[in-house]
Structure formats: C-alpha cells, structure tokens
Amino acid sequence: MTDVLPLPQHLSSQEDACFDLGPDTALVAGDGTGRTERWLRATLGAATGLPLAPTPGGGGVVRLDLDPGLPEEGYRLDVAPEGVRLTGGDPAGLFWGAQTLRQLLGPDAFRRAPLPPERRWRLPLVRIEDAPRFRWRGLMLDVARHFMSKDGVLRYLDLMAAHKLNVLHFHLTDDQGWRVEIKRHPKLTETGAWRARTKFGHRASPLWEDKPHGGYYTQDDIREIVAYAAERHITVVPEIDVPGHSQAAIAAYPELGNTDVIDTTALSVWDTWGVSPNVLAPTDRTLRFYEGVFEELLELFPSEFIHVGGDECPKDQWRASATAQARIEELGLADEDGLQSWFIQHFDTWLAARGRRLIGWDEILEGGLAKGATVSSWRGYAGGIAAARAGHDVVMCPEQQVYLNFREHGGEDEPVPIAYVRTLEDVYRFEPVPAELTPQEAGHVIGTQANLWTEVTENQERVDYQLFPRLAAFAEVAWSALPAPADRDYAAFERRMTAHYRRLDALGVAYRPPAGPRPWQRRPGVLGRPMDGPPPSK
C-alpha cells in the first residue's frame, strides 16, 4: 500500500491501520486549491463511485490546503484515523501530493469506472513529506516523424502527471512533417504536414508503408493541449527546428531553401529517416518567415522557454551557396559554424525581447553560444558541462542514458531494435549532474529530460512500449533525492514497480513486460539498427 513512485523524501507509516473512504467522506478544499479539487473529484470519483461531497458528512474528511512555508512543488500528506490532510507548498505541490494519494489507494484507483459498491477504499496511515530535486522534469515527444492525435497527447499528459513529470517538450517540426497550424503560412500544414509514404523500420530497411501519413494540430487543438497540461501543472515547451531538419518547411515554401544550390521546388516532405541535407537558407527572408511563425507560437504557448532545435544541420549546401558565403563575409564570420551561431543568436535576441528564453540542442554551442541560451545536452554530458561552466542553464538528456527509443533488451524478439541496450536499471542509475561540475556550476543544471524519437514507433502502443516502464525509473531520478548511482537500491525499486505495473495495467499502458515483449509487441522481419556493447561514456 505504500509502494509510492517516485520515492518520497520522507515516509513513515503505521502498520495494520487505515482510513476508509466511504459514501459520507467529504472532500473539503481550502483557498487556492480548486484545480486539485477538480482533478481529485473527477478522477477518484470515477474510479471509486464515491460522491466526495464538499461538506463533511460524518465519514471523515479529505482536506486540501496550501502552506507557503513548504518547498516549491512540495507537499505534506497526513493520513490519520479521522481523515486526510493534504497540504501543498503551492498549487503544483498540492497536485503532486494528490498523485501520491491516488497511488496509496491502490491500482484500482487508476480505473475510469468503479468496481462493485462493496469494494472498500482504504488508505494506510502515513505521513509523507516530499519535494522534487529538479524543477525541469521533462519528456520530449516527437510527433513530427509519426503524428500523434490530440487525444493521444492528452493521454500522455495524464501519464506524465501520474509520474510527477512537469515539462512536455513538444517536437512539432522536422524533415518528415510540420505539425502545427500557422495561419499566415498555410502551406506549412497543407503541404508540409503530409508525406506520400513512410519507411517501415530503420532507414536501411527495404520495407515501406505505401500510403500517405500525416496530420497536424490546429491552433484550437494547441490551446486545448496547453490548457489541459496547465490543469496538471505541466508546461508545454514547443520546438520548431531551425536551421536544419527543415525539409518539410522547404517543401511547402521552396524559397526558404538554398535555391542557388538545388532546385528546392522539386523537394517533397521527406519519407525516410536520418538527417536531410536540405537546410534553411541564411537569408533575411528566412528570418522574417520564422519570426512570423514564432509570433503565432508565442500566442499559443505561454512557456518561458521556446525550443529552436539547432541540431544536426549539415553545412554542405551553405559551403556551395554563393548567398551563404556572401553572408559569412558580410557578417565577418569565420565559417559555416559561425553562420549557424548567427542564426540561433538572432532568435535568442528576438525571443528575449519578447520575454521568452531560447533553448536548443547542444550543437548551438558550435560557433559560439547565444548570450541567453539554455542547452539541451543530448550528445552525452560534454555539451552540458561546457554550457554550465560558461554560466548557461542546462537540461541534461544524454542519448546514452535517456533516449528511450533505444532498445531495452538485447533479445532477438525486441521490436525494431535501435542503438544500445538501455535497461530499466540503466535508466534508474542515470545521474543528471556530472560529478566534475562545481556546486555553483551544478546549479545551472535546471533539470533533466527523457527523449523519445518516433522514426520506428508508428503508433501509440509502440510509444508506450518504448517509454514504459523506463519512464517510471526516469521519473524517480528526476524527482527523488537518490544516492549516487552505484548506491541506489534497485532491488527496492523493482519491488515498488510490482505495484506500479498494476497501475499501468489499469491505465491501459502497453508497456514492455519484465519477461520480454508479448507476441503482438514484436515486429519480426523489420530491420532495426542494434549496436553492441555499452554506449560511449561521454
């Protein structure tokens, strides 16, 4: 009953004693607690069938309060024989405490409809005091390679909330698709949101799905996603990838590409995987176009951070382009890396003037880092270390540790195996803060993030399979004050996962079972790209 995940800072329990929720149990909300009250009444009401009336009725009370003396996003949960008192340091902390309360009721509390009325709903007598280690506890979801419906995104927001994750990094554009409506540039979705066919498996696979694939979110869809996330104290950080990974945009508006090098009018939305050589031209017209994109984006996403990608931008077209070379000379830059840095710095300044902060993948370090930029360190720890030492904030998401599109096991039945084996235990022993940073430098590591790229995850079930159960281990790393990796009690975590698998079952999550994939989770004959041995340490 006390198998809470992520692991709380402090938990004490009284054995063989409990508080029963019943038809006369009230849910009483103090000032400022309405968001969590609504969520608890809807969620626990659906699972238990209990009315949870707002006034006491003789069956005990679940009381919600705020106490600014508690840590930010922290909470205190007291379950006594007469009832429950849940107190948050702020509305977010109260909500995370409600997630813990739900877990304490058992896996059936994750159902959407009640069991027969004789089912008893018992809470163990506990006292929990808890707060997160990091303020950025993220999941990057790539909806550009394989589109996910709005309902699918809302479902993942619920799953994130259940694991106390609070940032959805929403990868909305890439070579293979543009997924957000921009009204001043309608062809981005009319043309850029659709590809004629899709590679099935790794890019070396001979298999194709020969039908159009695509979709996009209208601006009203985005408003709903952002509002739904906000109700769950999750921030949605959009990513519009520039200047690389932009073939879908160039297919829609050929003038954005390097027209003096290739015939950009012949380009279509890319139908395979990898890194396209077709990148944005470093022209004023391109800058004005994307300023228009970001202007509409800022109206939709109130997040402090806006992600601009900046990764994997091949420079071959710029080297061959007279226009690009003239811009390098005009700006007095050293080379094409400097040109990419100029591109990123332009939007760093542009966003800062509008009260936002730019974040990008660690390639934005090349050629000089923009003054206010934050770095998503994905190519190992090195980029994050360099950025932190230079005084920049960092989100640690090294591919060797937390790219959850990497395979979880080396078995032959693993579906479309990609890259190195990253087991549940590997993720549990991930440490976001490099030991070589000083305490002051480590303060720039504002959080951590698990990333899922969807080239070979073609539907919701495959996304579930790649993310779970490893996302549960990651959530504990992001939230809990764990010992050093080698000293973490993985056996205890596995014991708590036994209960958590039942919660995931109740939520309908198609996770990878500990014993290996179920028959319908396999993809026999579909080529992957497995790599042997441990991943590089840097």
Coordinates of C-alpha atoms in Angstrom, one line a residue:
M1 CA 0.0 0.0 0.0
T2 CA 3.0 2.4 0.5
D3 CA 4.8 1.5 -2.8
V4 CA 4.9 5.1 -3.8
L5 CA 6.7 6.1 -7.0
P6 CA 8.7 8.4 -7.4
L7 CA 10.2 7.7 -3.9
P8 CA 9.2 10.4 -1.4
Q9 CA 11.8 12.2 0.7
H10 CA 10.3 11.1 4.0
L11 CA 7.6 8.5 4.6
S12 CA 6.5 6.9 7.8
S13 CA 3.6 4.6 8.2
Q14 CA 1.6 2.9 10.9
E15 CA 1.3 -0.8 10.3
D16 CA -2.1 -2.6 10.2
A17 CA -4.1 0.7 10.4
C18 CA -6.0 2.6 7.8
F19 CA -8.6 5.3 7.0
D20 CA -11.6 4.2 4.9
L21 CA -13.1 6.4 2.2
G22 CA -16.8 5.9 2.0
P23 CA -20.1 7.4 0.8
D24 CA -20.0 10.0 3.6
T25 CA -16.4 11.1 3.1
A26 CA -16.1 14.7 2.2
L27 CA -13.5 16.5 0.0
V28 CA -13.0 20.0 1.5
A29 CA -10.9 22.5 -0.4
G30 CA -9.1 25.4 1.1
D31 CA -8.4 28.7 -0.7
G32 CA -6.3 28.3 -3.9
T33 CA -6.8 24.5 -4.1
G34 CA -9.6 24.4 -6.7
R35 CA -7.5 22.9 -9.5
T36 CA -6.5 19.9 -7.5
E37 CA -10.0 19.6 -6.0
R38 CA -11.5 19.3 -9.5
W39 CA -8.9 16.7 -10.5
L40 CA -9.4 14.6 -7.4
R41 CA -13.2 14.8 -7.6
A42 CA -13.3 13.8 -11.2
T43 CA -10.5 11.1 -11.1
L44 CA -11.2 9.5 -7.7
G45 CA -14.9 9.9 -8.2
A46 CA -14.8 8.0 -11.5
A47 CA -12.7 5.2 -10.0
T48 CA -14.5 4.8 -6.7
G49 CA -18.0 5.9 -7.4
L50 CA -17.9 7.9 -4.2
P51 CA -19.6 11.4 -4.2
L52 CA -16.8 13.1 -2.2
A53 CA -19.2 15.9 -1.2
P54 CA -17.8 19.4 -0.4
T55 CA -19.1 19.4 3.1
P56 CA -18.4 17.0 6.0
G57 CA -20.9 14.2 6.3
G58 CA -19.7 12.0 9.2
G59 CA -17.4 9.8 7.2
G60 CA -14.2 11.7 7.6
V61 CA -12.7 14.4 5.6
V62 CA -10.0 14.7 2.8
R63 CA -8.9 18.3 3.4
L64 CA -6.8 20.3 0.9
D65 CA -4.7 23.3 1.9
L66 CA -1.7 25.4 0.9
D67 CA 1.2 26.4 3.1
P68 CA 3.8 28.7 1.6
G69 CA 6.2 27.5 4.2
L70 CA 6.6 24.2 2.4
P71 CA 9.1 24.0 -0.5
E72 CA 8.2 24.9 -4.1
E73 CA 6.3 22.0 -5.6
G74 CA 6.5 20.2 -2.3
Y75 CA 3.7 18.7 -0.2
R76 CA 2.8 17.1 3.1
L77 CA 0.3 14.2 3.3
D78 CA -1.1 13.1 6.6
V79 CA -3.5 10.2 6.8
A80 CA -5.0 9.7 10.2
P81 CA -7.9 7.6 11.5
E82 CA -10.3 10.6 11.2
G83 CA -9.3 11.6 7.7
V84 CA -6.7 13.0 5.3
R85 CA -4.9 16.3 5.3
L86 CA -3.0 17.2 2.1
T87 CA -1.0 20.4 2.1
G88 CA 1.0 21.9 -0.8
G89 CA 3.7 24.4 -0.8
D90 CA 2.0 25.8 -3.9
P91 CA -0.8 24.6 -6.2
A92 CA 1.6 22.4 -8.1
G93 CA 2.9 20.7 -4.9
L94 CA -0.7 20.1 -3.8
F95 CA -1.4 18.4 -7.2
W96 CA 1.7 16.2 -6.9
G97 CA 0.5 15.2 -3.4
A98 CA -2.8 14.2 -4.9
Q99 CA -0.9 11.9 -7.3
T100 CA 0.6 10.2 -4.2
L101 CA -2.8 10.0 -2.5
R102 CA -4.1 8.2 -5.6
Q103 CA -1.3 5.7 -5.5
L104 CA -1.9 4.9 -1.9
L105 CA -5.5 3.9 -2.7
G106 CA -4.1 1.0 -4.8
P107 CA -4.1 0.3 -8.6
D108 CA -7.9 0.2 -8.8
A109 CA -7.9 4.0 -8.2
F110 CA -6.5 4.3 -11.7
R111 CA -9.6 2.9 -13.3
R112 CA -12.1 5.0 -15.2
A113 CA -15.2 3.3 -13.8
P114 CA -16.0 2.0 -10.4
L115 CA -15.9 -1.6 -9.2
P116 CA -18.9 -3.1 -7.4
P117 CA -20.1 -1.0 -4.4
E118 CA -18.8 -3.5 -1.8
R119 CA -15.2 -2.6 -2.8
R120 CA -13.6 -0.9 0.2
W121 CA -11.2 2.1 -0.4
R122 CA -8.6 2.1 2.3
L123 CA -5.6 4.5 2.8
P124 CA -2.7 3.4 5.1
L125 CA -2.0 5.7 8.0
V126 CA 1.1 7.6 6.7
R127 CA 2.9 10.8 6.9
I128 CA 4.8 11.9 3.8
E129 CA 6.9 15.0 3.3
D130 CA 8.1 15.4 -0.2
A131 CA 9.5 17.9 -2.8
P132 CA 11.3 17.4 -6.2
R133 CA 15.0 17.5 -6.8
F134 CA 14.7 19.3 -10.2
R135 CA 12.4 22.0 -11.5
W136 CA 12.5 20.7 -15.1
R137 CA 11.4 17.0 -15.2
G138 CA 10.7 16.5 -18.8
L139 CA 9.6 14.2 -21.6
M140 CA 10.4 15.0 -25.2
L141 CA 7.7 13.6 -27.5
D142 CA 8.5 13.6 -31.3
V143 CA 5.2 13.9 -33.2
A144 CA 6.9 15.0 -36.4
R145 CA 8.1 11.6 -37.6
H146 CA 4.9 9.8 -36.6
F147 CA 1.9 12.0 -35.9
M148 CA 0.0 11.5 -32.6
S149 CA -3.6 12.5 -32.3
K150 CA -4.6 15.3 -30.0
D151 CA -6.3 12.7 -27.7
G152 CA -3.1 10.7 -27.7
V153 CA -1.2 13.8 -26.5
L154 CA -3.8 14.5 -23.8
R155 CA -3.4 10.9 -22.6
Y156 CA 0.4 11.3 -22.3
L157 CA -0.1 14.5 -20.3
D158 CA -2.1 12.3 -17.8
L159 CA 0.6 9.7 -17.8
M160 CA 3.2 12.4 -17.2
A161 CA 1.2 13.8 -14.3
A162 CA 0.9 10.4 -12.7
H163 CA 4.7 10.3 -12.6
K164 CA 5.2 13.9 -11.4
L165 CA 6.8 15.0 -14.7
N166 CA 6.1 18.7 -15.4
V167 CA 7.6 19.6 -18.9
L168 CA 6.3 18.3 -22.2
H169 CA 9.0 19.1 -24.8
F170 CA 6.8 19.0 -28.0
H171 CA 8.8 18.3 -31.1
L172 CA 6.5 19.7 -33.7
T173 CA 8.5 20.0 -36.9
D174 CA 11.1 18.0 -38.8
D175 CA 12.1 16.9 -42.3
Q176 CA 9.2 14.4 -42.2
G177 CA 6.4 16.7 -41.2
W178 CA 5.2 20.0 -39.9
R179 CA 2.5 19.6 -37.1
V180 CA 1.3 23.0 -36.0
E181 CA -1.1 25.3 -37.9
I182 CA 0.5 28.7 -38.7
K183 CA -2.2 30.9 -40.2
R184 CA 0.0 33.3 -42.1
H185 CA 1.8 30.4 -43.7
P186 CA -1.0 27.9 -44.5
K187 CA 1.1 25.7 -46.8
L188 CA 3.2 24.6 -43.8
T189 CA 0.3 22.3 -43.0
E190 CA -1.4 22.0 -46.3
T191 CA 1.8 20.6 -47.8
G192 CA 4.3 20.2 -45.0
A193 CA 2.1 18.0 -42.8
W194 CA 1.9 15.1 -45.2
R195 CA 4.3 12.7 -46.8
A196 CA 3.5 10.3 -49.6
R197 CA 4.8 7.2 -47.9
T198 CA 6.8 6.1 -44.8
K199 CA 9.9 3.9 -44.3
F200 CA 9.0 0.9 -42.1
G201 CA 11.8 0.2 -39.7
H202 CA 15.3 1.7 -39.8
R203 CA 16.3 3.7 -42.9
A204 CA 18.2 0.7 -44.3
S205 CA 15.0 -1.3 -44.2
P206 CA 13.6 -2.3 -47.7
L207 CA 10.0 -2.0 -46.3
W208 CA 7.7 0.9 -47.0
E209 CA 4.2 1.8 -45.8
D210 CA 2.8 2.9 -49.2
K211 CA 0.1 5.3 -48.0
P212 CA 0.2 9.0 -47.1
H213 CA 1.0 9.8 -43.4
G214 CA 0.5 13.0 -41.6
G215 CA -1.7 15.3 -39.6
Y216 CA -1.4 18.5 -37.6
Y217 CA -2.8 20.3 -34.6
T218 CA -5.0 23.3 -35.3
Q219 CA -4.4 26.3 -33.1
D220 CA -7.5 25.4 -31.2
D221 CA -6.0 21.9 -30.6
I222 CA -2.9 23.5 -29.3
R223 CA -4.9 25.8 -26.9
E224 CA -6.7 22.7 -25.6
I225 CA -3.4 20.8 -25.1
V226 CA -1.8 23.7 -23.3
A227 CA -4.8 24.3 -21.1
Y228 CA -5.1 20.6 -20.3
A229 CA -1.4 20.5 -19.4
A230 CA -1.7 23.6 -17.2
E231 CA -4.5 22.0 -15.2
R232 CA -2.0 19.3 -14.4
H233 CA 0.9 21.7 -13.7
I234 CA 2.7 20.7 -16.8
T235 CA 4.4 23.3 -19.1
V236 CA 4.4 22.6 -22.8
V237 CA 7.6 23.8 -24.5
P238 CA 7.2 23.8 -28.3
E239 CA 10.1 23.0 -30.6
I240 CA 10.4 24.5 -34.1
D241 CA 13.6 23.1 -35.6
V242 CA 15.9 25.5 -37.4
P243 CA 18.1 25.8 -39.5
G244 CA 18.4 22.0 -40.0
H245 CA 15.6 19.3 -40.0
S246 CA 13.6 21.7 -42.1
Q247 CA 12.8 19.8 -45.4
A248 CA 9.0 19.8 -44.7
A249 CA 9.0 23.6 -44.4
I250 CA 11.1 23.9 -47.6
A251 CA 8.8 21.6 -49.4
A252 CA 5.9 23.9 -48.5
Y253 CA 7.8 27.1 -49.2
P254 CA 10.8 26.4 -51.6
E255 CA 12.2 30.0 -51.2
L256 CA 13.3 29.0 -47.7
G257 CA 15.9 26.7 -49.0
N258 CA 19.3 27.2 -50.7
T259 CA 17.9 27.9 -54.2
D260 CA 21.2 28.7 -55.7
V261 CA 22.5 25.2 -54.9
I262 CA 19.5 22.9 -55.6
D263 CA 16.1 23.0 -57.2
T264 CA 14.1 23.4 -54.0
T265 CA 10.8 23.3 -55.9
A266 CA 11.5 19.6 -56.6
L267 CA 11.6 18.7 -52.9
S268 CA 8.8 16.9 -51.1
V269 CA 8.3 16.1 -47.4
W270 CA 10.9 13.5 -46.6
D271 CA 9.7 10.0 -46.5
T272 CA 12.8 8.3 -44.9
W273 CA 14.8 8.7 -41.7
G274 CA 18.2 10.3 -40.9
V275 CA 19.5 13.8 -41.4
S276 CA 18.4 15.6 -44.6
P277 CA 21.0 17.7 -46.4
N278 CA 18.3 20.3 -47.2
V279 CA 18.6 23.2 -44.7
L280 CA 17.3 26.7 -44.4
A281 CA 19.0 29.5 -46.4
P282 CA 20.6 32.1 -44.1
T283 CA 18.6 35.0 -45.7
D284 CA 16.6 37.9 -44.3
R285 CA 13.6 36.4 -46.0
T286 CA 14.0 33.2 -43.9
L287 CA 14.4 35.2 -40.7
R288 CA 11.2 37.2 -41.4
F289 CA 9.3 34.0 -42.2
Y290 CA 10.3 32.3 -39.0
E291 CA 9.7 35.4 -36.9
G292 CA 6.1 35.2 -38.2
V293 CA 6.0 31.5 -37.2
F294 CA 7.3 32.3 -33.7
E295 CA 4.9 35.3 -33.3
E296 CA 1.9 32.9 -33.7
L297 CA 3.6 30.3 -31.5
L298 CA 4.1 32.8 -28.6
E299 CA 0.4 33.4 -28.6
L300 CA -0.3 29.7 -28.2
F301 CA 2.4 28.7 -25.8
P302 CA 2.9 30.8 -22.6
S303 CA 6.0 28.8 -21.7
E304 CA 9.2 30.6 -20.5
F305 CA 11.3 28.5 -23.0
I306 CA 10.9 28.1 -26.7
H307 CA 13.0 25.4 -28.3
V308 CA 14.6 26.1 -31.7
G309 CA 16.3 22.8 -32.3
G310 CA 19.7 23.8 -33.8
D311 CA 20.9 20.2 -34.1
E312 CA 22.2 18.2 -37.0
C313 CA 22.5 21.0 -39.5
P314 CA 24.7 19.8 -42.4
K315 CA 26.7 22.7 -43.8
D316 CA 27.4 21.3 -47.4
Q317 CA 24.7 23.5 -49.0
W318 CA 26.0 26.6 -47.3
R319 CA 29.5 25.8 -48.4
A320 CA 28.3 25.6 -52.0
S321 CA 26.0 28.6 -51.8
A322 CA 27.1 32.0 -53.0
T323 CA 24.4 33.5 -50.9
A324 CA 25.5 31.8 -47.7
Q325 CA 29.2 32.6 -48.4
A326 CA 28.3 36.3 -49.0
R327 CA 26.5 36.4 -45.7
I328 CA 29.5 34.9 -43.9
E329 CA 31.7 37.6 -45.4
E330 CA 29.2 40.3 -44.7
L331 CA 29.0 39.3 -41.0
G332 CA 32.7 38.8 -40.6
L333 CA 32.2 35.2 -39.5
A334 CA 34.9 32.5 -39.5
D335 CA 33.0 29.7 -41.1
E336 CA 29.6 27.9 -41.5
D337 CA 29.5 27.0 -37.8
G338 CA 29.6 30.8 -37.2
L339 CA 26.7 31.2 -39.6
Q340 CA 24.6 28.7 -37.6
S341 CA 25.5 30.5 -34.4
W342 CA 24.4 33.8 -36.0
F343 CA 21.1 32.2 -37.0
I344 CA 20.5 31.0 -33.4
Q345 CA 21.7 34.3 -31.8
H346 CA 19.2 36.2 -33.9
F347 CA 16.3 34.2 -32.4
D348 CA 17.8 34.3 -28.9
T349 CA 17.7 38.1 -29.1
W350 CA 14.3 38.1 -30.8
L351 CA 12.8 35.9 -28.1
A352 CA 14.4 37.7 -25.2
A353 CA 12.9 41.0 -26.5
R354 CA 9.5 39.3 -26.0
G355 CA 10.2 38.0 -22.5
R356 CA 11.0 34.4 -23.5
R357 CA 14.1 32.3 -23.3
L358 CA 15.7 30.3 -26.2
I359 CA 16.7 26.6 -25.6
G360 CA 18.3 24.4 -28.2
W361 CA 20.2 21.2 -28.6
D362 CA 23.9 21.2 -27.7
E363 CA 25.0 21.9 -31.3
I364 CA 24.1 25.5 -30.6
L365 CA 27.4 25.7 -28.7
E366 CA 29.3 25.4 -32.1
G367 CA 30.4 28.8 -33.4
G368 CA 29.6 30.5 -30.1
L369 CA 26.7 30.2 -27.8
A370 CA 23.9 32.9 -27.8
K371 CA 24.0 35.1 -24.7
G372 CA 20.8 33.9 -23.1
A373 CA 20.5 30.4 -24.5
T374 CA 19.8 27.3 -22.5
V375 CA 21.3 24.0 -23.7
S376 CA 19.6 20.6 -24.1
S377 CA 22.6 18.3 -23.7
W378 CA 21.9 15.3 -25.8
R379 CA 25.3 14.1 -27.2
G380 CA 26.5 12.9 -23.8
Y381 CA 27.4 15.2 -20.9
A382 CA 30.1 17.3 -22.6
G383 CA 27.9 20.0 -24.1
G384 CA 26.0 20.4 -20.8
I385 CA 29.3 20.6 -18.9
A386 CA 30.7 23.3 -21.2
A387 CA 27.5 25.3 -21.1
A388 CA 27.2 25.1 -17.3
R389 CA 30.8 26.2 -16.9
A390 CA 30.1 29.2 -19.2
G391 CA 27.2 30.2 -17.0
H392 CA 24.3 28.8 -19.1
D393 CA 21.4 26.8 -17.8
V394 CA 21.3 23.1 -18.9
V395 CA 18.7 20.4 -19.3
M396 CA 20.5 17.0 -19.2
C397 CA 19.2 14.5 -21.7
P398 CA 22.2 12.4 -22.9
E399 CA 21.3 9.9 -25.5
Q400 CA 23.5 7.2 -23.9
Q401 CA 21.3 7.3 -20.8
V402 CA 17.8 8.6 -21.5
Y403 CA 17.0 8.2 -25.2
L404 CA 14.1 5.8 -24.7
N405 CA 13.8 5.0 -28.4
F406 CA 17.0 2.9 -27.7
R407 CA 16.2 -0.8 -27.2
E408 CA 15.6 -2.0 -23.6
H409 CA 17.0 -5.5 -24.1
G410 CA 19.4 -7.4 -26.5
G411 CA 16.9 -10.2 -27.2
E412 CA 16.0 -11.2 -30.8
D413 CA 12.4 -10.6 -30.1
E414 CA 12.9 -6.9 -29.3
P415 CA 10.8 -4.9 -31.9
V416 CA 12.8 -2.8 -34.4
P417 CA 15.9 -2.7 -32.1
I418 CA 17.7 0.7 -32.2
A419 CA 21.1 1.5 -30.8
Y420 CA 22.5 0.4 -27.5
V421 CA 20.7 -1.6 -24.8
R422 CA 19.4 0.7 -22.1
T423 CA 17.7 -1.4 -19.4
L424 CA 15.3 -0.3 -16.7
E425 CA 18.2 -0.5 -14.3
D426 CA 20.4 1.6 -16.6
V427 CA 17.9 4.4 -16.6
Y428 CA 17.4 4.1 -12.8
R429 CA 21.2 4.6 -12.3
F430 CA 21.3 7.7 -14.6
E431 CA 22.7 10.8 -12.8
P432 CA 21.8 14.1 -14.4
V433 CA 24.5 16.2 -12.7
P434 CA 28.1 15.4 -13.7
A435 CA 30.5 14.9 -10.8
E436 CA 33.1 17.2 -12.4
L437 CA 30.9 20.3 -12.0
T438 CA 31.5 22.6 -9.0
P439 CA 28.4 23.3 -6.8
Q440 CA 28.0 26.6 -8.5
E441 CA 28.2 25.1 -12.0
A442 CA 25.9 22.3 -11.0
G443 CA 23.3 24.9 -10.1
H444 CA 22.9 25.6 -13.8
V445 CA 21.6 22.0 -14.3
I446 CA 18.0 23.1 -14.0
G447 CA 16.7 19.6 -14.8
T448 CA 16.6 16.5 -16.9
Q449 CA 14.5 15.0 -19.7
A450 CA 13.9 11.7 -21.3
N451 CA 13.6 11.8 -25.1
L452 CA 11.6 9.6 -27.5
W453 CA 12.1 9.9 -31.2
T454 CA 9.4 8.2 -33.2
E455 CA 11.0 7.1 -36.5
V456 CA 10.3 3.4 -35.7
T457 CA 7.4 3.9 -33.2
E458 CA 4.5 4.1 -35.6
N459 CA 1.5 4.1 -33.1
Q460 CA 0.5 4.7 -29.5
E461 CA 1.2 1.1 -28.5
R462 CA 4.8 1.3 -29.8
V463 CA 5.3 4.6 -28.0
D464 CA 4.0 3.0 -24.8
Y465 CA 6.4 0.1 -25.2
Q466 CA 9.4 2.3 -25.7
L467 CA 8.6 4.6 -22.8
F468 CA 7.4 2.2 -20.1
P469 CA 8.5 1.0 -17.7
R470 CA 11.7 3.0 -18.2
L471 CA 9.9 6.4 -17.9
A472 CA 8.9 5.4 -14.3
A473 CA 12.6 4.9 -13.4
F474 CA 13.4 8.2 -15.1
A475 CA 10.7 10.0 -13.1
E476 CA 12.2 8.8 -9.9
V477 CA 15.7 10.0 -11.0
A478 CA 14.2 13.4 -11.8
W479 CA 12.1 13.8 -8.7
S480 CA 13.8 12.0 -5.8
A481 CA 17.0 12.8 -3.9
L482 CA 18.6 9.4 -4.7
P483 CA 22.1 8.3 -3.6
A484 CA 25.0 8.1 -6.1
P485 CA 24.1 5.7 -9.0
A486 CA 26.1 2.7 -7.7
D487 CA 24.5 3.1 -4.2
R488 CA 20.9 3.2 -5.4
D489 CA 18.6 0.4 -4.2
Y490 CA 17.5 -1.0 -7.5
A491 CA 16.0 -4.1 -5.8
A492 CA 13.7 -1.9 -3.7
F493 CA 12.7 0.0 -6.8
E494 CA 11.8 -3.3 -8.6
R495 CA 9.6 -4.3 -5.6
R496 CA 7.8 -1.0 -5.9
M497 CA 7.5 -1.5 -9.7
T498 CA 5.5 -4.7 -9.0
A499 CA 2.6 -2.5 -7.7
H500 CA 3.3 0.1 -10.4
Y501 CA 2.8 -2.4 -13.2
R502 CA -0.7 -2.9 -11.9
R503 CA -1.3 0.8 -12.1
L504 CA 0.0 0.9 -15.7
D505 CA -2.4 -2.0 -16.5
A506 CA -5.3 -0.1 -15.1
L507 CA -4.3 2.9 -17.2
G508 CA -4.1 0.8 -20.4
V509 CA -0.4 1.3 -20.9
A510 CA 1.1 -1.2 -23.4
Y511 CA 4.5 -1.3 -21.5
R512 CA 7.3 -3.8 -22.1
P513 CA 6.8 -6.6 -19.6
P514 CA 9.8 -7.6 -17.5
A515 CA 9.9 -11.0 -19.1
G516 CA 10.1 -9.6 -22.6
P517 CA 7.7 -8.5 -25.4
R518 CA 4.3 -10.1 -25.8
P519 CA 3.7 -11.8 -29.2
W520 CA 1.8 -8.8 -30.5
Q521 CA 4.5 -6.4 -29.5
R522 CA 7.2 -8.0 -31.7
R523 CA 8.0 -6.8 -35.2
P524 CA 9.6 -9.9 -36.8
G525 CA 11.4 -9.1 -40.1
V526 CA 11.5 -5.4 -39.6
L527 CA 15.1 -4.1 -39.7
G528 CA 16.5 -2.1 -36.8
R529 CA 19.9 -0.8 -36.1
P530 CA 21.2 -2.5 -32.9
M531 CA 24.6 -1.6 -31.5
D532 CA 26.7 -3.9 -29.3
G533 CA 28.4 -3.2 -26.0
P534 CA 27.9 -0.3 -23.6
P535 CA 27.3 3.2 -25.1
P536 CA 30.1 5.7 -25.1
S537 CA 30.6 7.2 -21.6
K538 CA 30.9 10.8 -23.0

